[in-house]
XYZ file of C-alpha atoms in Angstrom:
451
model
C 13.401 -23.908 9.246
C 9.763 -22.779 9.394
C 9.141 -19.708 11.531
C 5.585 -19.434 12.787
C 4.061 -15.984 13.447
C 2.988 -17.074 16.938
C 6.630 -17.289 18.061
C 8.091 -14.760 20.463
C 10.726 -12.219 19.443
C 13.388 -14.510 20.957
C 11.954 -17.372 18.916
C 12.153 -15.261 15.802
C 15.803 -14.428 16.504
C 16.679 -18.099 16.939
C 14.743 -18.968 13.830
C 16.546 -16.372 11.759
C 19.909 -17.657 12.896
C 18.870 -21.182 11.982
C 17.618 -19.960 8.602
C 20.891 -18.253 7.633
C 22.240 -21.270 5.708
C 19.175 -21.124 3.492
C 20.055 -17.546 2.500
C 23.412 -18.585 1.101
C 22.006 -20.004 -2.129
C 18.814 -19.752 -4.155
C 16.124 -22.034 -2.843
C 12.481 -22.271 -3.798
C 11.946 -24.186 -0.563
C 13.068 -21.179 1.458
C 10.547 -18.970 -0.304
C 7.890 -21.549 0.423
C 8.516 -21.458 4.168
C 9.342 -17.927 5.160
C 7.743 -14.507 4.799
C 10.344 -11.941 3.652
C 8.447 -9.384 5.740
C 9.187 -11.247 8.980
C 12.451 -9.721 10.166
C 13.824 -8.852 13.586
C 13.728 -5.163 12.649
C 10.101 -5.420 11.558
C 8.932 -6.982 14.803
C 10.971 -4.586 16.941
C 9.656 -1.545 15.061
C 6.075 -2.810 15.340
C 6.449 -3.246 19.073
C 8.027 0.187 19.435
C 5.197 1.823 17.479
C 2.594 0.044 19.611
C 4.345 1.135 22.802
C 4.631 4.762 21.715
C 1.047 4.807 20.483
C 0.008 4.316 24.111
C 2.469 6.931 25.354
C 1.546 9.590 22.789
C -2.193 9.439 21.979
C -2.293 13.008 20.530
C -5.924 13.697 21.568
C -6.025 17.288 20.291
C -4.450 16.409 16.948
C -6.981 13.598 16.494
C -9.825 16.064 17.041
C -8.235 18.414 14.515
C -7.913 15.556 12.039
C -11.561 14.599 12.382
C -12.660 18.187 11.830
C -10.460 18.542 8.735
C -11.660 15.242 7.272
C -15.310 16.174 7.826
C -14.824 19.507 6.058
C -12.957 17.863 3.178
C -15.743 15.294 2.849
C -18.395 18.011 2.887
C -21.060 18.625 5.492
C -23.294 17.091 6.612
C -21.529 13.767 7.148
C -23.867 10.780 7.163
C -24.092 8.543 10.220
C -22.724 5.690 8.109
C -19.616 7.663 7.113
C -19.195 9.036 10.638
C -19.128 5.477 11.999
C -15.858 4.864 10.108
C -14.120 8.118 11.008
C -12.678 7.119 14.408
C -10.920 4.098 12.936
C -9.605 6.113 10.000
C -8.063 8.696 12.322
C -6.706 5.991 14.642
C -4.934 4.447 11.659
C -3.727 7.858 10.468
C -2.202 8.533 13.906
C -0.581 5.098 14.019
C 0.873 5.640 10.543
C 2.429 8.880 11.793
C 4.154 6.898 14.565
C 5.248 4.149 12.196
C 6.968 6.711 9.983
C 8.687 8.231 13.029
C 9.951 5.024 14.678
C 11.850 4.256 11.471
C 12.818 7.847 10.798
C 16.478 7.917 11.839
C 18.770 7.893 8.759
C 21.838 7.115 10.897
C 20.187 3.863 12.034
C 18.159 2.828 8.970
C 15.906 -0.197 8.909
C 13.395 -1.657 6.463
C 9.837 -1.285 7.765
C 6.599 -2.644 6.301
C 3.714 -0.303 7.075
C 0.465 1.159 5.677
C -1.161 -2.248 6.177
C -4.452 -3.559 7.626
C -4.554 -4.824 11.229
C -2.790 -8.152 11.632
C -1.379 -10.457 14.276
C 2.024 -12.124 14.146
C 4.774 -13.133 16.556
C 2.397 -12.732 19.462
C 1.768 -9.079 18.605
C -1.484 -7.406 17.577
C -0.463 -4.740 15.081
C -3.205 -2.224 14.467
C -3.892 -0.812 11.022
C -1.826 2.093 9.796
C -3.576 2.825 6.503
C -4.085 6.247 5.002
C -4.831 8.015 1.718
C -5.999 5.258 -0.643
C -3.913 2.331 0.565
C -3.693 -0.318 -2.152
C -4.365 -3.902 -0.968
C -1.946 -5.180 -3.632
C 0.928 -3.184 -2.230
C 3.625 -4.079 0.210
C 4.749 -0.613 1.319
C 8.177 -0.426 2.978
C 10.258 2.540 4.120
C 13.960 3.203 4.709
C 15.132 6.524 6.249
C 17.758 8.317 4.157
C 19.880 11.456 4.440
C 21.561 12.999 1.434
C 25.005 13.133 3.034
C 25.247 9.401 3.731
C 25.816 6.375 1.518
C 23.554 3.340 1.640
C 23.274 -0.052 0.038
C 19.922 -1.841 -0.156
C 20.167 -5.573 -0.740
C 17.234 -7.434 -2.213
C 16.289 -10.962 -3.045
C 13.552 -12.009 -5.425
C 11.563 -15.224 -5.328
C 10.257 -16.640 -8.574
C 9.209 -13.997 -11.067
C 8.719 -11.472 -8.273
C 5.978 -8.869 -7.829
C 4.036 -7.580 -10.826
C 5.516 -4.104 -10.351
C 8.284 -2.693 -8.158
C 9.262 0.929 -7.527
C 11.931 2.498 -5.323
C 11.072 6.186 -4.783
C 13.433 8.570 -3.015
C 11.233 11.220 -1.413
C 11.813 14.561 0.308
C 8.925 14.375 2.768
C 7.516 11.244 4.411
C 3.988 12.679 4.353
C 3.575 14.625 1.096
C 6.013 12.129 -0.489
C 7.473 14.470 -3.092
C 9.697 12.459 -5.426
C 13.420 13.292 -5.622
C 14.533 10.313 -7.719
C 13.334 6.792 -8.429
C 14.217 3.383 -9.799
C 11.513 1.370 -11.540
C 11.146 -2.375 -11.707
C 11.792 -2.368 -15.440
C 15.194 -0.690 -14.846
C 16.157 -2.838 -11.843
C 18.933 -5.312 -12.699
C 18.385 -8.621 -10.888
C 20.922 -11.441 -10.887
C 20.208 -14.970 -12.030
C 20.037 -16.011 -8.363
C 17.333 -13.392 -7.696
C 19.653 -11.058 -5.814
C 20.273 -7.372 -6.422
C 21.884 -4.352 -4.774
C 20.826 -0.712 -4.960
C 23.279 2.038 -4.080
C 22.041 5.398 -2.796
C 24.345 8.414 -2.448
C 24.821 11.917 -3.805
C 27.241 10.881 -6.563
C 26.235 10.153 -10.158
C 25.968 6.490 -11.152
C 29.300 6.504 -13.051
C 28.517 3.116 -14.554
C 26.905 1.629 -11.447
C 23.690 -0.266 -12.111
C 20.746 0.104 -9.727
C 21.965 3.482 -8.477
C 19.714 6.226 -7.081
C 21.358 9.628 -6.795
C 20.207 11.392 -3.658
C 20.243 15.067 -2.728
C 20.244 17.075 0.492
C 16.426 17.006 0.290
C 16.180 13.198 0.493
C 14.456 11.843 3.606
C 13.209 8.362 2.808
C 13.308 5.526 0.309
C 9.704 4.443 -0.221
C 9.456 0.944 -1.708
C 6.363 -0.474 -3.355
C 5.978 -4.155 -4.261
C 2.711 -4.554 -6.180
C 1.481 -8.151 -5.935
C -0.765 -8.936 -8.881
C -1.443 -12.617 -8.239
C -1.712 -12.918 -4.464
C -1.593 -16.718 -4.688
C 1.879 -16.917 -6.216
C 3.730 -13.602 -5.956
C 6.052 -12.960 -3.020
C 7.495 -9.631 -1.839
C 11.222 -9.184 -2.334
C 13.340 -9.657 0.778
C 15.075 -6.357 1.626
C 17.824 -5.177 3.967
C 19.720 -1.896 4.258
C 23.194 -0.857 5.414
C 24.530 2.639 5.964
C 28.135 2.786 4.783
C 31.052 4.788 6.132
C 31.809 5.999 9.638
C 29.702 4.916 12.578
C 27.085 7.374 13.852
C 28.390 10.027 16.228
C 25.240 9.977 18.326
C 22.928 7.427 19.888
C 19.526 6.566 18.376
C 16.836 9.151 19.013
C 14.945 9.212 22.299
C 11.276 8.323 22.674
C 10.520 12.017 23.142
C 12.191 12.881 19.834
C 10.308 10.104 18.048
C 7.048 11.264 19.645
C 7.657 14.835 18.518
C 8.340 13.667 14.968
C 5.170 11.555 15.026
C 3.164 14.611 16.131
C 4.654 16.621 13.248
C 3.840 13.774 10.846
C 0.236 13.755 12.033
C -0.083 17.524 11.620
C 1.238 17.308 8.053
C -0.947 14.282 7.327
C -4.066 16.228 8.280
C -3.227 18.733 5.544
C -1.779 16.341 2.972
C -4.390 13.619 3.210
C -7.432 15.340 4.689
C -7.320 18.641 2.813
C -5.205 17.451 -0.139
C -6.105 13.883 -1.046
C -9.662 13.729 0.333
C -10.680 17.299 -0.391
C -8.804 18.593 -3.429
C -8.089 15.356 -5.300
C -11.314 13.520 -4.489
C -14.296 15.595 -3.379
C -13.752 18.398 -5.872
C -14.984 15.868 -8.424
C -18.750 15.505 -8.786
C -20.195 12.509 -6.962
C -20.244 9.260 -8.974
C -17.587 10.507 -11.386
C -13.828 10.076 -11.739
C -11.220 12.664 -12.619
C -9.374 12.417 -15.905
C -6.364 10.095 -15.510
C -3.244 12.139 -14.772
C 0.206 11.892 -13.198
C 1.473 13.460 -9.971
C 4.579 13.229 -7.779
C 2.992 14.108 -4.425
C 0.384 12.963 -1.871
C 1.294 9.302 -2.119
C 1.145 8.977 -5.891
C 4.013 7.718 -8.018
C 5.615 10.048 -10.525
C 5.486 7.095 -12.940
C 1.842 6.360 -12.148
C -1.366 7.581 -13.782
C -4.341 7.917 -11.428
C -8.018 8.867 -11.425
C -9.863 9.929 -8.247
C -13.521 10.014 -7.285
C -16.192 9.375 -4.671
C -19.548 7.648 -4.899
C -22.953 7.537 -3.252
C -25.167 4.598 -4.095
C -28.645 3.451 -3.147
C -29.264 -0.203 -2.362
C -30.514 -0.794 -5.909
C -27.808 1.178 -7.730
C -24.407 0.395 -9.181
C -21.471 2.313 -10.574
C -20.168 0.787 -13.821
C -16.519 1.518 -14.621
C -15.114 0.838 -18.089
C -11.316 0.806 -18.112
C -8.696 0.747 -20.851
C -5.146 -0.110 -19.860
C -3.178 2.160 -22.178
C -0.559 -0.589 -22.274
C 0.017 -0.531 -18.508
C 1.818 -3.540 -17.081
C -0.219 -3.116 -13.917
C -3.495 -1.486 -12.966
C -5.787 -1.741 -9.966
C -9.297 -0.551 -9.149
C -9.725 -0.444 -5.346
C -12.822 0.695 -3.435
C -12.052 2.520 -0.193
C -14.330 3.815 2.557
C -15.385 7.507 2.794
C -12.034 8.304 4.445
C -9.789 6.583 1.832
C -9.163 3.428 3.909
C -9.535 -0.044 2.395
C -11.946 -1.567 4.944
C -11.550 -5.364 4.889
C -9.793 -6.105 1.587
C -8.834 -9.570 2.778
C -12.294 -11.165 3.053
C -14.119 -8.888 0.611
C -13.427 -8.314 -3.070
C -12.857 -4.595 -2.646
C -10.143 -4.389 -5.295
C -9.162 -6.058 -8.540
C -6.021 -5.732 -10.627
C -5.117 -6.835 -14.146
C -4.128 -10.342 -12.962
C -7.347 -10.809 -10.945
C -9.973 -9.245 -13.212
C -11.571 -10.734 -16.313
C -10.956 -8.816 -19.549
C -13.224 -8.387 -22.549
C -12.210 -9.648 -25.967
C -11.083 -6.152 -26.988
C -8.751 -5.874 -23.971
C -10.947 -3.488 -21.985
C -12.351 -4.187 -18.514
C -15.717 -3.503 -16.907
C -16.165 -3.271 -13.131
C -19.384 -3.002 -11.126
C -19.319 -1.161 -7.781
C -22.365 -1.970 -5.651
C -23.562 -2.946 -2.188
C -25.064 -6.223 -3.388
C -23.334 -8.912 -5.402
C -24.700 -8.662 -8.975
C -23.100 -11.944 -10.023
C -20.548 -10.125 -12.187
C -17.019 -11.534 -12.047
C -15.508 -8.044 -11.743
C -17.696 -6.940 -8.840
C -16.189 -4.447 -6.393
C -17.759 -4.860 -2.974
C -18.508 -1.697 -0.964
C -18.899 -3.913 2.135
C -22.494 -2.713 2.461
C -21.539 0.968 2.521
C -23.525 3.450 0.473
C -20.623 5.850 -0.007
C -16.914 5.602 -0.477
C -13.880 6.709 -2.450
C -11.975 5.478 -5.497
C -8.419 5.841 -6.771
C -7.794 3.935 -10.004
C -4.093 3.401 -10.775
C -2.105 2.489 -13.904
C 1.606 1.665 -13.536
C 4.508 0.375 -15.640
C 3.246 2.334 -18.629
C 5.010 2.201 -22.024
C 7.327 5.048 -23.014
C 5.079 5.875 -25.951
C 1.318 6.417 -25.552
C -0.680 3.317 -26.510
C -4.353 3.431 -27.581
C -4.823 6.923 -26.205
C -3.278 6.079 -22.842
C -5.115 5.047 -19.647
C -8.855 5.711 -19.758
C -11.804 5.083 -17.452
C -15.505 5.833 -17.912
C -18.189 5.882 -15.216
C -21.936 5.289 -15.423
C -24.526 5.212 -12.616
C -27.234 2.617 -13.275
C -29.925 0.616 -11.529
C -28.899 -2.937 -10.706
C -31.920 -4.126 -12.664
C -30.545 -2.388 -15.771
C -27.104 -3.997 -15.637
C -27.846 -6.647 -18.299
C -28.615 -3.885 -20.798
C -25.460 -1.920 -19.927
C -22.766 -4.583 -19.612
C -20.901 -5.894 -22.682
C -22.160 -9.232 -24.000
C -18.927 -11.026 -23.020
C -19.026 -9.903 -19.374
C -17.915 -12.767 -17.110
C -20.644 -13.970 -14.731
C -20.187 -16.078 -11.569
C -22.544 -18.037 -9.322
C -22.493 -18.197 -5.534
C -20.137 -21.182 -5.426
C -17.658 -19.539 -7.752
C -17.758 -16.306 -5.733
C -17.070 -18.249 -2.544
C -14.091 -19.928 -4.209
C -12.683 -16.600 -5.388
C -13.038 -15.068 -1.928
C -11.382 -18.076 -0.291
C -8.459 -17.776 -2.718
C -8.234 -14.060 -1.989
C -8.038 -14.548 1.775
C -5.509 -17.370 1.483
C -3.417 -15.271 -0.887
C -3.340 -12.344 1.491
C -2.416 -14.504 4.472
C 0.752 -15.583 2.614
C 2.175 -12.170 3.495
C 2.182 -12.739 7.245
C 2.054 -16.489 7.740
C 3.993 -19.652 6.936
C 1.740 -20.182 3.931
C 4.530 -19.215 1.535
């Protein structure tokens, strides 16, 4: 049964019922016809967030957010950067609502969010990106409370995503880590199925167990897709075990109040914290030393480097990266406000399965406004300034080759041939067009019947 994104919610429901027999046994055909992100809960939550976004526009909080972001960026703000600020704050506000509409731990659902604008099932879903969204990532949330017991059921298709992490966090905005389960520790059955238990008890021999505490608020799931053309997000569902809830789901007013609180915290966490302290405290056209953190959207198992750039039309930023044995890394370019722009039709990010390596295992990336013909070009989408957050994940237990490293050099485009290693991969216009077409088709697999 193929479910097309143009169907209505009723059509989706009928399609899911018809698809149930396919879920009974492993089937590569099922994975080829159905997006695991397309669930009844997903569509209902999207529609609820869109409805409440109209009911609760938070005009004063949006003004406060813009002021905080401008200060974190540093004054004066260029006209080019200012032209992107309204959209960034719109997406920040929508993300605050998305977190709130799926914020009731007595009625938990799986919700895909922090994504670019998209249309499916007759619904225009606006972007809800914030704080260095990664185009490789499928971000999903499940509300949790420490006193309840939950089971998360998953199903993998093929080899699955390049990296998977289940992070139990104590705050949906600062995202402080309470406990986590990594992809390398996840036990998956031969049929691609797995179950994760979440409660306050120790594992006591249970595999795939995450021990929660009274501080737990949310399970934050990341599926990193390395090869967009072939990798599929895991299908996920959640069930709260035990007695039925003693109260009804929260009212719109309660959800709106939580969304307002989320937005207030986001202004501090992402504007002051991520944009100001983590990013703009670094000198322009540099990156911080790779380090680990458990807050502000970073994984406790992840190593990251932050920076911001300003380039002239004839300049480029050359990044030289060493993996440190990471099973996954990504170099994404984001706009001045840490939002990914149009990562679908522009090569604004590259990971270890997309980029071309040198013979010694290192990688060189060129960030510039104009295409220099380098395979590992990172497109600023014509913007002269922006932000960077380089990530390394699935790192070995023991440090390899000095660990993750990245160097930065500002050069003239005309001087690139003298700076780049001799084995740098070069592409012509036809090859670039092919790569971009593959990129767009790969991304559309997430929300269309192209699986």
